[in-house]
Tab-separated table of N, CA and C in Angstrom:
chain	number	residue	atom	x	y	z
A	1	MET	N	0.510	-1.421	0.157
A	1	MET	CA	-0.017	0.331	-0.168
A	1	MET	C	1.055	1.020	-0.085
A	2	ARG	N	0.284	2.255	-0.441
A	2	ARG	CA	1.067	3.274	-1.276
A	2	ARG	C	0.349	4.710	-0.866
A	3	ALA	N	1.163	5.764	0.162
A	3	ALA	CA	0.035	7.194	0.899
A	3	ALA	C	1.134	8.124	0.282
A	4	LEU	N	0.726	8.958	-0.338
A	4	LEU	CA	0.909	10.140	-0.043
A	4	LEU	C	-0.028	11.326	0.695
A	5	ILE	N	1.199	11.783	1.754
A	5	ILE	CA	0.176	12.667	3.177
A	5	ILE	C	0.526	13.548	2.771
A	6	GLN	N	-0.168	14.474	3.022
A	6	GLN	CA	-0.097	15.733	3.016
A	6	GLN	C	-0.790	17.055	4.607
A	7	ARG	N	0.427	17.562	4.672
A	7	ARG	CA	-0.065	18.061	6.165
A	7	ARG	C	-0.568	18.705	5.882
A	8	VAL	N	-2.281	19.417	5.917
A	8	VAL	CA	-3.369	20.780	5.753
A	8	VAL	C	-3.653	21.663	6.438
A	9	SER	N	-4.213	22.357	5.982
A	9	SER	CA	-4.553	23.306	7.394
A	9	SER	C	-6.124	23.229	6.647
A	10	GLU	N	-6.471	22.508	5.667
A	10	GLU	CA	-7.623	22.273	5.143
A	10	GLU	C	-7.975	21.285	4.606
A	11	ALA	N	-8.843	20.786	3.450
A	11	ALA	CA	-9.009	20.262	2.510
A	11	ALA	C	-10.449	19.864	2.072
A	12	ARG	N	-10.667	19.399	0.779
A	12	ARG	CA	-12.081	18.462	0.340
A	12	ARG	C	-11.976	18.173	-0.863
A	13	VAL	N	-12.968	17.106	-0.952
A	13	VAL	CA	-13.312	16.264	-1.913
A	13	VAL	C	-14.476	16.358	-2.539
A	14	ALA	N	-14.643	17.148	-3.829
A	14	ALA	CA	-16.057	17.087	-4.672
A	14	ALA	C	-16.107	16.181	-5.649
A	15	VAL	N	-17.443	15.197	-5.682
A	15	VAL	CA	-17.427	14.506	-7.089
A	15	VAL	C	-18.722	14.793	-7.709
A	16	SER	N	-19.057	15.201	-8.529
A	16	SER	CA	-19.659	16.247	-9.258
A	16	SER	C	-20.208	17.126	-8.924
A	17	GLY	N	-18.554	17.910	-8.920
A	17	GLY	CA	-19.485	19.547	-7.713
A	17	GLY	C	-20.139	19.212	-6.431
A	18	ALA	N	-20.219	18.361	-5.670
A	18	ALA	CA	-20.814	18.288	-4.580
A	18	ALA	C	-19.817	17.805	-4.226
A	19	VAL	N	-19.305	18.844	-2.800
A	19	VAL	CA	-18.390	17.949	-1.957
A	19	VAL	C	-19.254	16.715	-0.859
A	20	VAL	N	-18.377	15.687	-0.893
A	20	VAL	CA	-18.662	13.982	-0.341
A	20	VAL	C	-17.942	14.503	0.889
A	21	GLY	N	-16.250	15.331	0.665
A	21	GLY	CA	-15.291	14.783	2.279
A	21	GLY	C	-14.879	15.823	2.577
A	22	GLU	N	-14.839	16.511	3.572
A	22	GLU	CA	-13.676	17.765	3.819
A	22	GLU	C	-13.116	17.897	5.639
A	23	ILE	N	-12.109	18.641	5.909
A	23	ILE	CA	-11.654	18.611	6.802
A	23	ILE	C	-11.178	20.688	6.631
A	24	GLY	N	-10.461	19.866	8.075
A	24	GLY	CA	-9.926	21.599	8.750
A	24	GLY	C	-8.276	20.774	9.487
A	25	PRO	N	-7.808	21.201	9.777
A	25	PRO	CA	-6.642	20.816	10.245
A	25	PRO	C	-6.199	19.223	10.262
A	26	GLY	N	-5.203	18.798	9.877
A	26	GLY	CA	-4.901	17.550	9.785
A	26	GLY	C	-4.120	16.695	8.330
A	27	LEU	N	-4.252	15.505	7.880
A	27	LEU	CA	-4.079	15.394	7.080
A	27	LEU	C	-5.000	14.804	5.581
A	28	LEU	N	-4.305	15.076	4.822
A	28	LEU	CA	-4.372	14.396	3.203
A	28	LEU	C	-4.122	13.434	3.191
A	29	ILE	N	-4.906	12.311	2.952
A	29	ILE	CA	-4.005	11.158	2.591
A	29	ILE	C	-4.725	10.461	1.012
A	30	LEU	N	-3.887	10.423	0.226
A	30	LEU	CA	-3.388	10.010	-0.977
A	30	LEU	C	-3.239	8.536	-0.968
A	31	VAL	N	-4.370	7.288	-0.912
A	31	VAL	CA	-4.040	6.190	-0.778
A	31	VAL	C	-4.095	5.298	-2.225
A	32	CYS	N	-3.150	4.195	-2.227
A	32	CYS	CA	-2.987	3.008	-3.557
A	32	CYS	C	-3.223	1.943	-2.780
A	33	ALA	N	-3.783	1.143	-2.946
A	33	ALA	CA	-3.894	-0.423	-3.030
A	33	ALA	C	-2.671	-1.119	-3.743
A	34	MET	N	-1.809	-1.840	-3.678
A	34	MET	CA	-0.821	-2.499	-4.638
A	34	MET	C	-1.109	-4.257	-4.634
A	35	ARG	N	-0.880	-4.542	-6.112
A	35	ARG	CA	-1.345	-6.119	-6.200
A	35	ARG	C	-0.958	-7.102	-5.010
A	36	ASP	N	0.221	-6.741	-4.710
A	36	ASP	CA	1.417	-8.006	-3.647
A	36	ASP	C	0.705	-7.133	-2.102
A	37	ASP	N	0.074	-6.855	-1.412
A	37	ASP	CA	-0.134	-5.969	-0.296
A	37	ASP	C	-1.044	-7.313	-0.028
A	38	PRO	N	0.198	-7.972	1.341
A	38	PRO	CA	-0.714	-8.957	2.373
A	38	PRO	C	-2.511	-8.291	2.598
A	39	ASP	N	-3.265	-8.895	3.564
A	39	ASP	CA	-4.377	-9.230	3.484
A	39	ASP	C	-4.665	-7.246	4.998
A	40	ASP	N	-3.398	-8.013	5.587
A	40	ASP	CA	-3.392	-6.970	7.253
A	40	ASP	C	-2.300	-5.558	6.588
A	41	VAL	N	-1.897	-5.017	4.977
A	41	VAL	CA	-1.708	-3.910	5.104
A	41	VAL	C	-2.298	-2.492	5.906
A	42	HIS	N	-3.027	-2.430	5.479
A	42	HIS	CA	-3.909	-1.510	5.780
A	42	HIS	C	-3.757	-1.188	7.434
A	43	GLU	N	-3.992	-2.152	8.044
A	43	GLU	CA	-3.761	-1.727	9.970
A	43	GLU	C	-2.148	-1.094	9.980
A	44	ARG	N	-1.426	-2.048	9.257
A	44	ARG	CA	0.127	-1.513	9.773
A	44	ARG	C	0.501	-0.016	9.514
A	45	LEU	N	-0.159	0.394	7.862
A	45	LEU	CA	-0.269	1.966	7.343
A	45	LEU	C	-0.899	3.188	8.066
A	46	ALA	N	-1.700	2.387	8.702
A	46	ALA	CA	-2.668	3.556	9.772
A	46	ALA	C	-2.295	3.984	10.634
A	47	ARG	N	-1.751	3.039	11.734
A	47	ARG	CA	-0.860	2.906	12.469
A	47	ARG	C	0.344	3.672	12.541
A	48	ARG	N	0.853	3.468	11.339
A	48	ARG	CA	2.492	4.051	10.691
A	48	ARG	C	1.929	6.141	10.913
A	49	VAL	N	1.093	5.787	10.121
A	49	VAL	CA	0.573	7.349	9.537
A	49	VAL	C	-0.470	7.936	10.745
A	50	VAL	N	-0.405	7.992	11.860
A	50	VAL	CA	-1.421	8.227	12.866
A	50	VAL	C	0.248	8.765	13.753
A	51	ARG	N	1.258	8.113	13.811
A	51	ARG	CA	1.857	8.901	14.422
A	51	ARG	C	3.245	9.414	13.904
A	52	LEU	N	2.703	9.360	12.545
A	52	LEU	CA	3.730	9.945	12.009
A	52	LEU	C	4.390	11.661	12.906
A	53	ARG	N	5.372	12.128	12.755
A	53	ARG	CA	5.225	13.405	13.611
A	53	ARG	C	5.886	14.379	13.273
A	54	ILE	N	4.948	14.811	12.338
A	54	ILE	CA	4.879	15.922	11.304
A	54	ILE	C	4.702	17.391	11.740
A	55	PHE	N	3.721	17.470	12.485
A	55	PHE	CA	3.465	18.667	13.075
A	55	PHE	C	4.249	19.521	14.025
A	56	ARG	N	3.806	20.500	13.872
A	56	ARG	CA	4.714	21.263	15.211
A	56	ARG	C	4.731	21.627	15.912
A	57	ASP	N	5.609	21.506	16.979
A	57	ASP	CA	5.146	21.721	18.467
A	57	ASP	C	5.425	22.775	19.025
A	58	GLU	N	5.422	23.146	19.959
A	58	GLU	CA	5.600	24.983	20.493
A	58	GLU	C	7.090	25.036	20.444
A	59	GLU	N	7.599	24.734	20.042
A	59	GLU	CA	9.408	25.497	19.839
A	59	GLU	C	9.034	25.308	18.292
A	60	GLY	N	7.871	24.817	17.520
A	60	GLY	CA	8.180	25.239	15.501
A	60	GLY	C	8.638	24.015	15.354
A	61	ARG	N	9.461	22.727	15.732
A	61	ARG	CA	9.475	21.839	15.505
A	61	ARG	C	8.019	20.770	15.252
A	62	MET	N	8.606	20.156	14.062
A	62	MET	CA	7.952	19.146	13.242
A	62	MET	C	8.135	17.802	14.461
A	63	ASN	N	7.079	17.733	15.979
A	63	ASN	CA	7.631	16.968	16.715
A	63	ASN	C	6.366	16.097	17.168
A	64	ARG	N	4.941	16.308	16.484
A	64	ARG	CA	3.707	16.149	17.019
A	64	ARG	C	2.935	15.426	16.261
A	65	SER	N	2.460	14.339	16.623
A	65	SER	CA	1.589	13.044	15.094
A	65	SER	C	0.367	13.933	15.036
A	66	LEU	N	-0.398	13.586	14.331
A	66	LEU	CA	-2.026	13.719	13.983
A	66	LEU	C	-2.704	13.329	15.836
A	67	LEU	N	-2.524	12.313	15.875
A	67	LEU	CA	-3.220	11.956	17.507
A	67	LEU	C	-2.879	12.868	18.265
A	68	ASP	N	-1.790	13.393	18.594
A	68	ASP	CA	-1.160	14.586	19.385
A	68	ASP	C	-1.719	15.696	19.516
A	69	THR	N	-2.073	15.830	18.386
A	69	THR	CA	-3.017	17.479	17.372
A	69	THR	C	-4.454	17.358	17.688
A	70	GLY	N	-5.573	16.748	17.825
A	70	GLY	CA	-6.376	15.804	17.529
A	70	GLY	C	-6.934	16.589	16.326
A	71	GLY	N	-5.916	16.076	14.939
A	71	GLY	CA	-6.469	17.107	13.433
A	71	GLY	C	-7.617	15.367	12.717
A	72	ALA	N	-7.682	15.887	11.931
A	72	ALA	CA	-8.692	15.167	10.828
A	72	ALA	C	-7.767	14.353	10.015
A	73	ALA	N	-8.113	13.439	9.223
A	73	ALA	CA	-7.998	12.684	8.086
A	73	ALA	C	-8.657	12.753	7.015
A	74	LEU	N	-8.898	13.047	5.411
A	74	LEU	CA	-9.326	13.127	4.535
A	74	LEU	C	-8.670	11.962	3.885
A	75	ILE	N	-9.163	10.966	3.280
A	75	ILE	CA	-8.479	10.076	2.702
A	75	ILE	C	-9.279	9.309	1.506
A	76	VAL	N	-7.905	9.281	0.221
A	76	VAL	CA	-8.891	10.039	-0.588
A	76	VAL	C	-8.365	8.182	-1.488
A	77	SER	N	-9.082	7.494	-2.616
A	77	SER	CA	-8.396	6.909	-3.364
A	77	SER	C	-7.308	6.883	-3.996
A	78	GLN	N	-6.402	6.776	-4.497
A	78	GLN	CA	-5.822	7.064	-5.820
A	78	GLN	C	-4.861	6.294	-6.231
A	79	PHE	N	-5.506	5.156	-7.676
A	79	PHE	CA	-4.423	3.877	-8.306
A	79	PHE	C	-3.652	4.467	-8.821
A	80	THR	N	-3.134	6.146	-9.413
A	80	THR	CA	-2.258	6.474	-10.067
A	80	THR	C	-0.853	6.724	-9.349
A	81	LEU	N	-1.179	6.357	-7.984
A	81	LEU	CA	0.182	5.942	-7.125
A	81	LEU	C	0.625	4.491	-7.179
A	82	ALA	N	0.424	4.132	-7.873
A	82	ALA	CA	1.009	2.818	-8.852
A	82	ALA	C	1.816	2.605	-9.872
A	83	ALA	N	1.425	4.315	-10.714
A	83	ALA	CA	1.878	4.419	-11.832
A	83	ALA	C	3.846	3.961	-11.727
A	84	ASP	N	4.050	3.090	-13.322
A	84	ASP	CA	5.501	2.980	-13.537
A	84	ASP	C	5.535	3.848	-14.404
A	85	THR	N	6.374	4.417	-14.078
A	85	THR	CA	6.845	5.656	-15.193
A	85	THR	C	8.193	5.741	-15.978
A	86	ARG	N	8.894	4.601	-15.823
A	86	ARG	CA	10.644	3.426	-15.917
A	86	ARG	C	10.680	3.884	-17.474
A	87	SER	N	9.303	3.191	-18.295
A	87	SER	CA	9.657	3.486	-19.689
A	87	SER	C	8.956	3.838	-20.563
A	88	GLY	N	8.775	4.351	-22.029
A	88	GLY	CA	7.550	4.900	-22.421
A	88	GLY	C	6.803	6.054	-21.738
A	89	ASN	N	5.897	6.898	-22.912
A	89	ASN	CA	5.439	7.939	-21.937
A	89	ASN	C	3.890	7.950	-21.501
A	90	ARG	N	3.766	5.678	-21.631
A	90	ARG	CA	2.130	6.184	-20.883
A	90	ARG	C	2.867	5.591	-19.892
A	91	PRO	N	2.629	5.866	-18.473
A	91	PRO	CA	2.064	5.509	-17.190
A	91	PRO	C	1.662	3.966	-17.308
A	92	ASP	N	2.462	2.723	-16.530
A	92	ASP	CA	1.720	1.395	-16.527
A	92	ASP	C	0.921	1.226	-14.738
A	93	PHE	N	-0.207	1.078	-15.000
A	93	PHE	CA	-0.514	1.145	-14.128
A	93	PHE	C	-0.559	-0.673	-12.976
A	94	SER	N	-0.604	-1.691	-13.842
A	94	SER	CA	-0.662	-3.141	-13.044
A	94	SER	C	-0.312	-3.342	-12.082
A	95	THR	N	0.834	-2.658	-11.665
A	95	THR	CA	0.980	-3.140	-10.068
A	95	THR	C	0.424	-2.514	-9.041
A	96	ALA	N	-1.046	-1.961	-9.466
A	96	ALA	CA	-2.294	-1.486	-8.429
A	96	ALA	C	-3.460	-2.601	-8.074
A	97	ALA	N	-3.527	-2.882	-6.952
A	97	ALA	CA	-4.540	-3.925	-6.652
A	97	ALA	C	-6.302	-4.150	-7.868
A	98	PRO	N	-6.131	-5.033	-7.956
A	98	PRO	CA	-8.078	-5.011	-9.001
A	98	PRO	C	-8.534	-3.824	-8.150
A	99	PRO	N	-9.705	-3.434	-8.865
A	99	PRO	CA	-10.544	-2.357	-8.180
A	99	PRO	C	-10.989	-3.081	-7.194
A	100	ASP	N	-11.838	-4.489	-7.271
A	100	ASP	CA	-12.526	-4.964	-5.569
A	100	ASP	C	-11.605	-4.674	-4.521
A	101	ARG	N	-10.183	-5.183	-4.857
A	101	ARG	CA	-9.174	-5.492	-3.813
A	101	ARG	C	-8.786	-4.063	-3.502
A	102	GLY	N	-8.966	-3.307	-4.391
A	102	GLY	CA	-8.152	-2.187	-4.041
A	102	GLY	C	-9.323	-1.422	-3.252
A	103	GLU	N	-10.523	-1.433	-3.294
A	103	GLU	CA	-11.736	-0.932	-2.749
A	103	GLU	C	-11.672	-1.110	-1.135
A	104	ALA	N	-11.190	-2.471	-1.128
A	104	ALA	CA	-11.948	-3.134	0.236
A	104	ALA	C	-10.897	-2.986	1.107
A	105	LEU	N	-9.195	-2.775	0.431
A	105	LEU	CA	-8.071	-2.359	0.965
A	105	LEU	C	-8.071	-0.915	1.942
A	106	TYR	N	-9.100	-0.081	0.495
A	106	TYR	CA	-8.811	1.247	0.983
A	106	TYR	C	-10.239	1.712	2.061
A	107	LEU	N	-11.346	1.346	2.039
A	107	LEU	CA	-11.936	1.448	2.854
A	107	LEU	C	-11.700	0.920	4.666
A	108	ARG	N	-11.012	-0.214	4.084
A	108	ARG	CA	-10.277	-1.084	5.272
A	108	ARG	C	-9.076	0.349	6.190
A	109	PHE	N	-8.841	1.015	5.710
A	109	PHE	CA	-7.482	1.884	5.728
A	109	PHE	C	-7.911	2.925	6.383
A	110	ALA	N	-9.617	3.390	5.674
A	110	ALA	CA	-10.071	4.999	6.643
A	110	ALA	C	-10.288	3.941	8.211
A	111	GLU	N	-11.207	3.236	8.020
A	111	GLU	CA	-11.421	2.191	9.279
A	111	GLU	C	-10.627	1.975	10.054
A	112	ALA	N	-9.393	1.918	9.771
A	112	ALA	CA	-8.849	1.344	10.908
A	112	ALA	C	-8.141	2.597	11.393
A	113	ILE	N	-7.547	3.934	10.804
A	113	ILE	CA	-7.784	5.047	10.976
A	113	ILE	C	-8.576	6.240	11.975
A	114	ALA	N	-9.967	5.670	11.700
A	114	ALA	CA	-11.181	6.161	12.695
A	114	ALA	C	-10.970	5.155	13.862
A	115	ARG	N	-10.548	4.147	13.769
A	115	ARG	CA	-10.018	3.352	15.030
A	115	ARG	C	-9.243	4.283	15.944
A	116	GLU	N	-8.432	4.576	15.186
A	116	GLU	CA	-6.429	5.032	16.103
A	116	GLU	C	-7.631	6.296	16.552
A	117	GLY	N	-8.862	6.573	16.258
A	117	GLY	CA	-9.779	7.915	17.265
A	117	GLY	C	-9.734	8.908	16.505
A	118	VAL	N	-9.367	8.769	14.925
A	118	VAL	CA	-8.659	10.777	14.372
A	118	VAL	C	-10.561	10.175	13.289
A	119	PRO	N	-10.782	12.042	13.623
A	119	PRO	CA	-12.222	12.148	12.508
A	119	PRO	C	-11.990	11.730	11.151
A	120	VAL	N	-12.283	10.840	10.381
A	120	VAL	CA	-11.898	10.832	9.424
A	120	VAL	C	-13.185	10.920	7.639
A	121	ALA	N	-12.375	11.672	7.382
A	121	ALA	CA	-13.364	11.799	6.336
A	121	ALA	C	-12.992	11.162	4.776
A	122	THR	N	-14.033	10.264	3.410
A	122	THR	CA	-13.386	10.055	2.188
A	122	THR	C	-13.707	10.532	1.241
A	123	GLY	N	-13.378	10.610	-0.125
A	123	GLY	CA	-13.777	10.726	-1.231
A	123	GLY	C	-14.743	9.132	-1.754
A	124	ARG	N	-14.908	9.513	-3.541
A	124	ARG	CA	-15.469	8.072	-2.951
A	124	ARG	C	-14.744	7.308	-4.713
A	125	PHE	N	-14.560	5.690	-4.049
A	125	PHE	CA	-13.523	4.875	-4.848
A	125	PHE	C	-14.419	5.031	-6.042
A	126	GLY	N	-13.326	5.019	-6.789
A	126	GLY	CA	-13.479	4.760	-8.571
A	126	GLY	C	-14.006	5.980	-9.277
A	127	ALA	N	-14.304	6.636	-8.378
A	127	ALA	CA	-15.325	8.179	-9.031
A	127	ALA	C	-13.461	9.230	-9.518
A	128	THR	N	-14.180	10.034	-9.815
A	128	THR	CA	-13.347	11.360	-10.681
A	128	THR	C	-14.378	12.338	-9.878
A	129	MET	N	-12.440	12.686	-9.104
A	129	MET	CA	-13.043	13.576	-7.658
A	129	MET	C	-11.992	15.140	-7.949
A	130	GLN	N	-12.133	15.828	-7.598
A	130	GLN	CA	-11.448	16.805	-7.605
A	130	GLN	C	-11.015	17.740	-5.986
A	131	VAL	N	-9.913	17.129	-5.752
A	131	VAL	CA	-9.304	17.684	-4.207
A	131	VAL	C	-9.316	18.804	-4.462
A	132	SER	N	-9.407	19.704	-3.810
A	132	SER	CA	-8.456	20.641	-2.834
A	132	SER	C	-8.179	20.529	-1.961
A	133	LEU	N	-6.771	21.462	-1.221
A	133	LEU	CA	-6.051	21.649	-0.600
A	133	LEU	C	-5.155	22.737	-0.281
A	134	VAL	N	-4.975	22.981	1.539
A	134	VAL	CA	-4.150	24.036	1.818
A	134	VAL	C	-3.240	23.263	2.495
A	135	ASN	N	-2.178	23.239	1.445
A	135	ASN	CA	-0.906	22.547	2.264
A	135	ASN	C	-0.773	23.070	3.243
A	136	ASP	N	0.066	22.443	4.243
A	136	ASP	CA	0.482	23.496	5.516
A	136	ASP	C	2.160	22.920	5.470
A	137	GLY	N	2.642	23.949	5.409
A	137	GLY	CA	4.164	24.290	5.225
A	137	GLY	C	5.531	24.339	4.273
A	138	PRO	N	5.202	24.233	3.110
A	138	PRO	CA	4.291	22.815	2.395
A	138	PRO	C	4.838	21.461	3.156
A	139	VAL	N	3.904	20.481	3.751
A	139	VAL	CA	4.647	19.110	4.461
A	139	VAL	C	3.915	17.691	3.500
A	140	THR	N	4.664	17.437	2.726
A	140	THR	CA	4.727	16.527	1.722
A	140	THR	C	5.607	14.964	2.149
A	141	ILE	N	4.883	14.069	2.354
A	141	ILE	CA	5.624	13.084	2.559
A	141	ILE	C	4.947	11.597	1.950
A	142	TRP	N	5.741	10.751	1.228
A	142	TRP	CA	5.323	9.038	0.094
A	142	TRP	C	6.033	8.343	1.941
A	143	MET	N	4.218	7.509	1.456
A	143	MET	CA	5.248	6.152	3.011
A	143	MET	C	4.444	5.341	1.524
A	144	GLU	N	5.086	3.806	2.317
A	144	GLU	CA	5.078	2.494	1.387
A	144	GLU	C	5.092	1.709	2.854
A	145	SER	N	3.906	0.552	2.531
A	145	SER	CA	4.204	-0.419	3.655
A	145	SER	C	5.094	-1.373	3.352
């Protein structure tokens, strides 16, 4: 499972012009299930994400986690994180999980984040979405399980 994590002061996702998920301060997490991911991959990644110390402390250092700050998570599926661009001009997405498995792992990941006590909003799996955000920092972190 791959995740692109952005520390945000706000973020929202819309489908056909209607907002389906939005948060204030927290993390926008773009996530992609990979074809060879084990069944429990979502649990490990969720634990790591909510404990990732990328929020400022009183001294301005990145020393606090999402759990420490009480922020929220907006989780958006994005199979294009599986893109292999090593050859040619068209990305190859064959390493992404098939849609049914990808959706299941995406939903399990969102549930695992929520079980950690983090308020969660989501996009809509498989939909064409418009994502808007205010990246705080900017801070953007790439994670793989």
